């Protein structure tokens, strides 16, 4: 049966040729392969003597002898050098196999088979090299046939997958890899076999027999051809890259962790709100680090307790009943059905719920020890691993964050534990800072609110409304302030000030200055004197240790000196307007320390700014302050304010002042509405600076509420003063106060006659209380003293102090004024002096 050999057979490689020799010793037949080997066609070779043509001359005799022996019926095999016809040089060495034959007539002939020894040597060398590369390679080498079955594998390949190299013949990729990986490799092998396009670094994952864990290989595939160019299979070179893959995975994990830490630095802590900071942590962690996460903070931390339950001492003292109460403040998930829906006893706490962890639970242990704990997966089965990480800041545990990964994700490793600890620590510091800030802010807010007048102040002859808006709605702490201070004689001091800067330092400085203003106002000093004394106080605040410019010290304590010296890197500067209004004369006396001028709207006129010399800010020192007296019409509107109302980065101050004058319209409207109208009309740029606004409508005391008399300097003026006071009180319907008023008026007028100078002036004022004032030109201030048992006098001022609500004296430009104040009767009988009060005068 004839069969056609495919191209690329072994004969193509070893160069085999054949020819026959006739009985005459000459070439009788010449094959095509002989023509290819010797380079001579049959038309020339037939009939020629092969010895003369192909053998060197030195071998002719031996050659003819061999030919004769062959023709006698003897076979012969040997190596014969040969040359190409027409050339002297020997070109090769042929192995010849000569077989005797007979012709059809019975004559002796020979059949010769020739093999080119050079081609055989090349084949042997190639086989040896191939065997060395294939067998000694440190990489797995495998040859797949056209049916994608293993044709040959080297020992390195067999070492990985077991057995001997020959045992792998006939196996397929399904014998080595899982179904998905096997399908992928099979498809790649087919593509290489069909297209001839090589594939490099094909990543495969599988398991080696007897070894735990997955192995990673990098495989290079190329098509193998026969000598004629026919594809005979696909060769594969496999390299174990498991370590490289692990290193690359660790490097990628390190890069990811570093990126997460960088992101955490940028995104966590942008807010001073506890819940917002917790949500920022989860925004970074999910899904970049885990699939599910939650944050629980101690309830005491959220309610503002000074001693958080997460301190180490308190954690050691927790009872066996479980952890302290925590509130779940943040929850995030990359899995749609992972968030809890209820808050059952066995369920996961939902967002906003208050709960406790069981004492022996991993979460409670993490809170007590401050170490990361592993939490077993829950009953629902989709959580693979969870890390319970305590949030520790400055040796204080503020809460717990839980990071979870679902099944299908890579479980947490040691590197992940370190990253989780770092993320929790960063968030804990921000949360602790927010806690400290909130505590200090609440204290500063309490301080500031305690220093501002409660509600709308009430003053004689004034209808007052005020507003305070902090420059930052998040802090609500600033350095602007206003105050309304009642002075003797139904007069009122109106104050508006602004400490440069904001925050707690500005609020503290404002409180100290406001306290100083109230103290100075009680001395009933003139406005310019008040600002001069206040300037000394401000300079003391801005000097380390409280030492003022003249060398005096307001801070005698060494400890106070050290603490303030460390905290005083800037000078306290403040502006202030101090005004004293007299409702009897409707006259207002102003003094200004670098502040914006007051605004006045008189009935039927446009608002104007009062020309009050601004002076220097408080704390600068060196310049006296001037006073300006202005008579205000009945119904006029007075506005004192800080620069936050009229000054902005977007427009100059003059435009803001013009806008203020334009907003002060319809002064007859209620002052409360006017305050709101001004704040809503002006472009205050709320958030840039604090705003304080104090508005007062002028309502002087009516003439019938004032009694004013001048008395000559003579003894009978005492009786006259009693008569005038009695008549006026009876006219006012204050019969219950007649006796007390007559007695006290007698004491004051008598003292004016005895110790004073010049004309005496008596004035009675009726408003919310009854005020009696006695004026004289003397400069000596009355002083209350305890009379000795043998003294016949000296008890008048003691009596005034016992019978009146309050009394005092103040200097005037032409002398002094002594006054007392009585409460108006409320229908109840007046309280009588006790025996102890009467005895106190003796």
PDB file of N, CA and C in Angstrom, residues 380-418:
ATOM      1  N   UNK A 380     -24.931  35.712  59.644  1.00  0.00           N
ATOM      2  CA  UNK A 380     -25.464  35.857  58.300  1.00  0.00           C
ATOM      3  C   UNK A 380     -24.513  35.286  57.252  1.00  0.00           C
ATOM      4  N   UNK A 381     -23.256  35.142  57.601  1.00  0.00           N
ATOM      5  CA  UNK A 381     -22.366  34.373  56.764  1.00  0.00           C
ATOM      6  C   UNK A 381     -21.667  35.116  55.662  1.00  0.00           C
ATOM      7  N   UNK A 382     -21.906  36.415  55.452  1.00  0.00           N
ATOM      8  CA  UNK A 382     -21.221  37.087  54.357  1.00  0.00           C
ATOM      9  C   UNK A 382     -19.957  37.803  54.827  1.00  0.00           C
ATOM     10  N   UNK A 383     -19.737  37.921  56.152  1.00  0.00           N
ATOM     11  CA  UNK A 383     -18.533  38.563  56.670  1.00  0.00           C
ATOM     12  C   UNK A 383     -17.458  37.508  56.886  1.00  0.00           C
ATOM     13  N   UNK A 384     -16.312  37.712  56.261  1.00  0.00           N
ATOM     14  CA  UNK A 384     -15.214  36.757  56.376  1.00  0.00           C
ATOM     15  C   UNK A 384     -14.342  37.037  57.589  1.00  0.00           C
ATOM     16  N   UNK A 385     -13.931  38.287  57.782  1.00  0.00           N
ATOM     17  CA  UNK A 385     -13.080  38.639  58.921  1.00  0.00           C
ATOM     18  C   UNK A 385     -13.337  40.083  59.311  1.00  0.00           C
ATOM     19  N   UNK A 386     -13.164  40.373  60.609  1.00  0.00           N
ATOM     20  CA  UNK A 386     -13.408  41.705  61.157  1.00  0.00           C
ATOM     21  C   UNK A 386     -12.293  42.055  62.130  1.00  0.00           C
ATOM     22  N   UNK A 387     -11.853  43.297  62.069  1.00  0.00           N
ATOM     23  CA  UNK A 387     -10.876  43.825  63.015  1.00  0.00           C
ATOM     24  C   UNK A 387     -11.564  44.853  63.909  1.00  0.00           C
ATOM     25  N   UNK A 388     -11.498  44.639  65.223  1.00  0.00           N
ATOM     26  CA  UNK A 388     -12.008  45.605  66.199  1.00  0.00           C
ATOM     27  C   UNK A 388     -10.820  46.435  66.669  1.00  0.00           C
ATOM     28  N   UNK A 389     -10.793  47.706  66.269  1.00  0.00           N
ATOM     29  CA  UNK A 389      -9.627  48.560  66.502  1.00  0.00           C
ATOM     30  C   UNK A 389     -10.020  49.676  67.463  1.00  0.00           C
ATOM     31  N   UNK A 390      -9.407  49.738  68.656  1.00  0.00           N
ATOM     32  CA  UNK A 390      -9.716  50.848  69.567  1.00  0.00           C
ATOM     33  C   UNK A 390      -9.149  52.156  69.035  1.00  0.00           C
ATOM     34  N   UNK A 391      -9.886  53.223  69.251  1.00  0.00           N
ATOM     35  CA  UNK A 391      -9.450  54.557  68.828  1.00  0.00           C
ATOM     36  C   UNK A 391      -8.808  55.241  70.035  1.00  0.00           C
ATOM     37  N   UNK A 392      -7.472  55.287  70.020  1.00  0.00           N
ATOM     38  CA  UNK A 392      -6.700  55.757  71.169  1.00  0.00           C
ATOM     39  C   UNK A 392      -6.030  57.072  70.811  1.00  0.00           C
ATOM     40  N   UNK A 393      -6.210  58.067  71.667  1.00  0.00           N
ATOM     41  CA  UNK A 393      -5.561  59.369  71.496  1.00  0.00           C
ATOM     42  C   UNK A 393      -5.122  59.872  72.865  1.00  0.00           C
ATOM     43  N   UNK A 394      -3.826  60.107  73.009  1.00  0.00           N
ATOM     44  CA  UNK A 394      -3.273  60.648  74.251  1.00  0.00           C
ATOM     45  C   UNK A 394      -3.668  59.772  75.454  1.00  0.00           C
ATOM     46  N   UNK A 395      -3.446  58.467  75.329  1.00  0.00           N
ATOM     47  CA  UNK A 395      -3.749  57.510  76.382  1.00  0.00           C
ATOM     48  C   UNK A 395      -5.226  57.480  76.756  1.00  0.00           C
ATOM     49  N   UNK A 396      -6.066  57.874  75.827  1.00  0.00           N
ATOM     50  CA  UNK A 396      -7.506  57.862  76.064  1.00  0.00           C
ATOM     51  C   UNK A 396      -8.188  57.134  74.924  1.00  0.00           C
ATOM     52  N   UNK A 397      -9.004  56.135  75.254  1.00  0.00           N
ATOM     53  CA  UNK A 397      -9.791  55.431  74.247  1.00  0.00           C
ATOM     54  C   UNK A 397     -11.095  56.195  74.060  1.00  0.00           C
ATOM     55  N   UNK A 398     -11.288  56.724  72.879  1.00  0.00           N
ATOM     56  CA  UNK A 398     -12.482  57.531  72.607  1.00  0.00           C
ATOM     57  C   UNK A 398     -13.586  56.718  71.947  1.00  0.00           C
ATOM     58  N   UNK A 399     -13.245  55.526  71.431  1.00  0.00           N
ATOM     59  CA  UNK A 399     -14.273  54.728  70.783  1.00  0.00           C
ATOM     60  C   UNK A 399     -13.662  53.516  70.106  1.00  0.00           C
ATOM     61  N   UNK A 400     -14.444  52.898  69.238  1.00  0.00           N
ATOM     62  CA  UNK A 400     -14.043  51.662  68.572  1.00  0.00           C
ATOM     63  C   UNK A 400     -14.487  51.735  67.121  1.00  0.00           C
ATOM     64  N   UNK A 401     -13.576  51.333  66.212  1.00  0.00           N
ATOM     65  CA  UNK A 401     -13.932  51.211  64.804  1.00  0.00           C
ATOM     66  C   UNK A 401     -13.770  49.750  64.401  1.00  0.00           C
ATOM     67  N   UNK A 402     -14.746  49.231  63.662  1.00  0.00           N
ATOM     68  CA  UNK A 402     -14.708  47.852  63.191  1.00  0.00           C
ATOM     69  C   UNK A 402     -14.613  47.846  61.671  1.00  0.00           C
ATOM     70  N   UNK A 403     -13.558  47.181  61.160  1.00  0.00           N
ATOM     71  CA  UNK A 403     -13.368  47.004  59.730  1.00  0.00           C
ATOM     72  C   UNK A 403     -13.686  45.554  59.381  1.00  0.00           C
ATOM     73  N   UNK A 404     -14.526  45.329  58.367  1.00  0.00           N
ATOM     74  CA  UNK A 404     -14.926  43.973  57.986  1.00  0.00           C
ATOM     75  C   UNK A 404     -14.729  43.775  56.493  1.00  0.00           C
ATOM     76  N   UNK A 405     -14.336  42.546  56.140  1.00  0.00           N
ATOM     77  CA  UNK A 405     -14.250  42.140  54.742  1.00  0.00           C
ATOM     78  C   UNK A 405     -15.161  40.945  54.519  1.00  0.00           C
ATOM     79  N   UNK A 406     -15.891  40.982  53.423  1.00  0.00           N
ATOM     80  CA  UNK A 406     -16.847  39.923  53.136  1.00  0.00           C
ATOM     81  C   UNK A 406     -16.153  38.757  52.440  1.00  0.00           C
ATOM     82  N   UNK A 407     -16.848  37.640  52.364  1.00  0.00           N
ATOM     83  CA  UNK A 407     -16.305  36.468  51.704  1.00  0.00           C
ATOM     84  C   UNK A 407     -16.096  36.769  50.224  1.00  0.00           C
ATOM     85  N   UNK A 408     -14.965  36.336  49.722  1.00  0.00           N
ATOM     86  CA  UNK A 408     -14.563  36.669  48.369  1.00  0.00           C
ATOM     87  C   UNK A 408     -13.468  37.712  48.342  1.00  0.00           C
ATOM     88  N   UNK A 409     -13.358  38.499  49.417  1.00  0.00           N
ATOM     89  CA  UNK A 409     -12.269  39.461  49.551  1.00  0.00           C
ATOM     90  C   UNK A 409     -11.093  38.804  50.264  1.00  0.00           C
ATOM     91  N   UNK A 410      -9.933  39.374  50.094  1.00  0.00           N
ATOM     92  CA  UNK A 410      -8.746  38.847  50.744  1.00  0.00           C
ATOM     93  C   UNK A 410      -8.831  39.095  52.244  1.00  0.00           C
ATOM     94  N   UNK A 411      -8.555  38.104  53.065  1.00  0.00           N
ATOM     95  CA  UNK A 411      -8.639  38.308  54.521  1.00  0.00           C
ATOM     96  C   UNK A 411      -7.571  39.287  54.994  1.00  0.00           C
ATOM     97  N   UNK A 412      -7.804  39.851  56.174  1.00  0.00           N
ATOM     98  CA  UNK A 412      -6.864  40.815  56.732  1.00  0.00           C
ATOM     99  C   UNK A 412      -5.542  40.126  57.079  1.00  0.00           C
ATOM    100  N   UNK A 413      -4.430  40.803  56.759  1.00  0.00           N
ATOM    101  CA  UNK A 413      -3.115  40.325  57.125  1.00  0.00           C
ATOM    102  C   UNK A 413      -2.492  41.221  58.179  1.00  0.00           C
ATOM    103  N   UNK A 414      -1.251  40.924  58.511  1.00  0.00           N
ATOM    104  CA  UNK A 414      -0.565  41.690  59.544  1.00  0.00           C
ATOM    105  C   UNK A 414      -0.360  43.136  59.111  1.00  0.00           C
ATOM    106  N   UNK A 415      -0.056  43.317  57.813  1.00  0.00           N
ATOM    107  CA  UNK A 415       0.098  44.682  57.311  1.00  0.00           C
ATOM    108  C   UNK A 415      -1.221  45.453  57.417  1.00  0.00           C
ATOM    109  N   UNK A 416      -2.324  44.734  57.155  1.00  0.00           N
ATOM    110  CA  UNK A 416      -3.639  45.375  57.264  1.00  0.00           C
ATOM    111  C   UNK A 416      -3.936  45.786  58.704  1.00  0.00           C
ATOM    112  N   UNK A 417      -3.516  44.991  59.664  1.00  0.00           N
ATOM    113  CA  UNK A 417      -3.733  45.334  61.070  1.00  0.00           C
ATOM    114  C   UNK A 417      -3.003  46.634  61.421  1.00  0.00           C
ATOM    115  N   UNK A 418      -1.772  46.760  60.901  1.00  0.00           N
ATOM    116  CA  UNK A 418      -1.032  47.997  61.162  1.00  0.00           C
ATOM    117  C   UNK A 418      -1.699  49.203  60.533  1.00  0.00           C
TER     118      UNK A 418
END
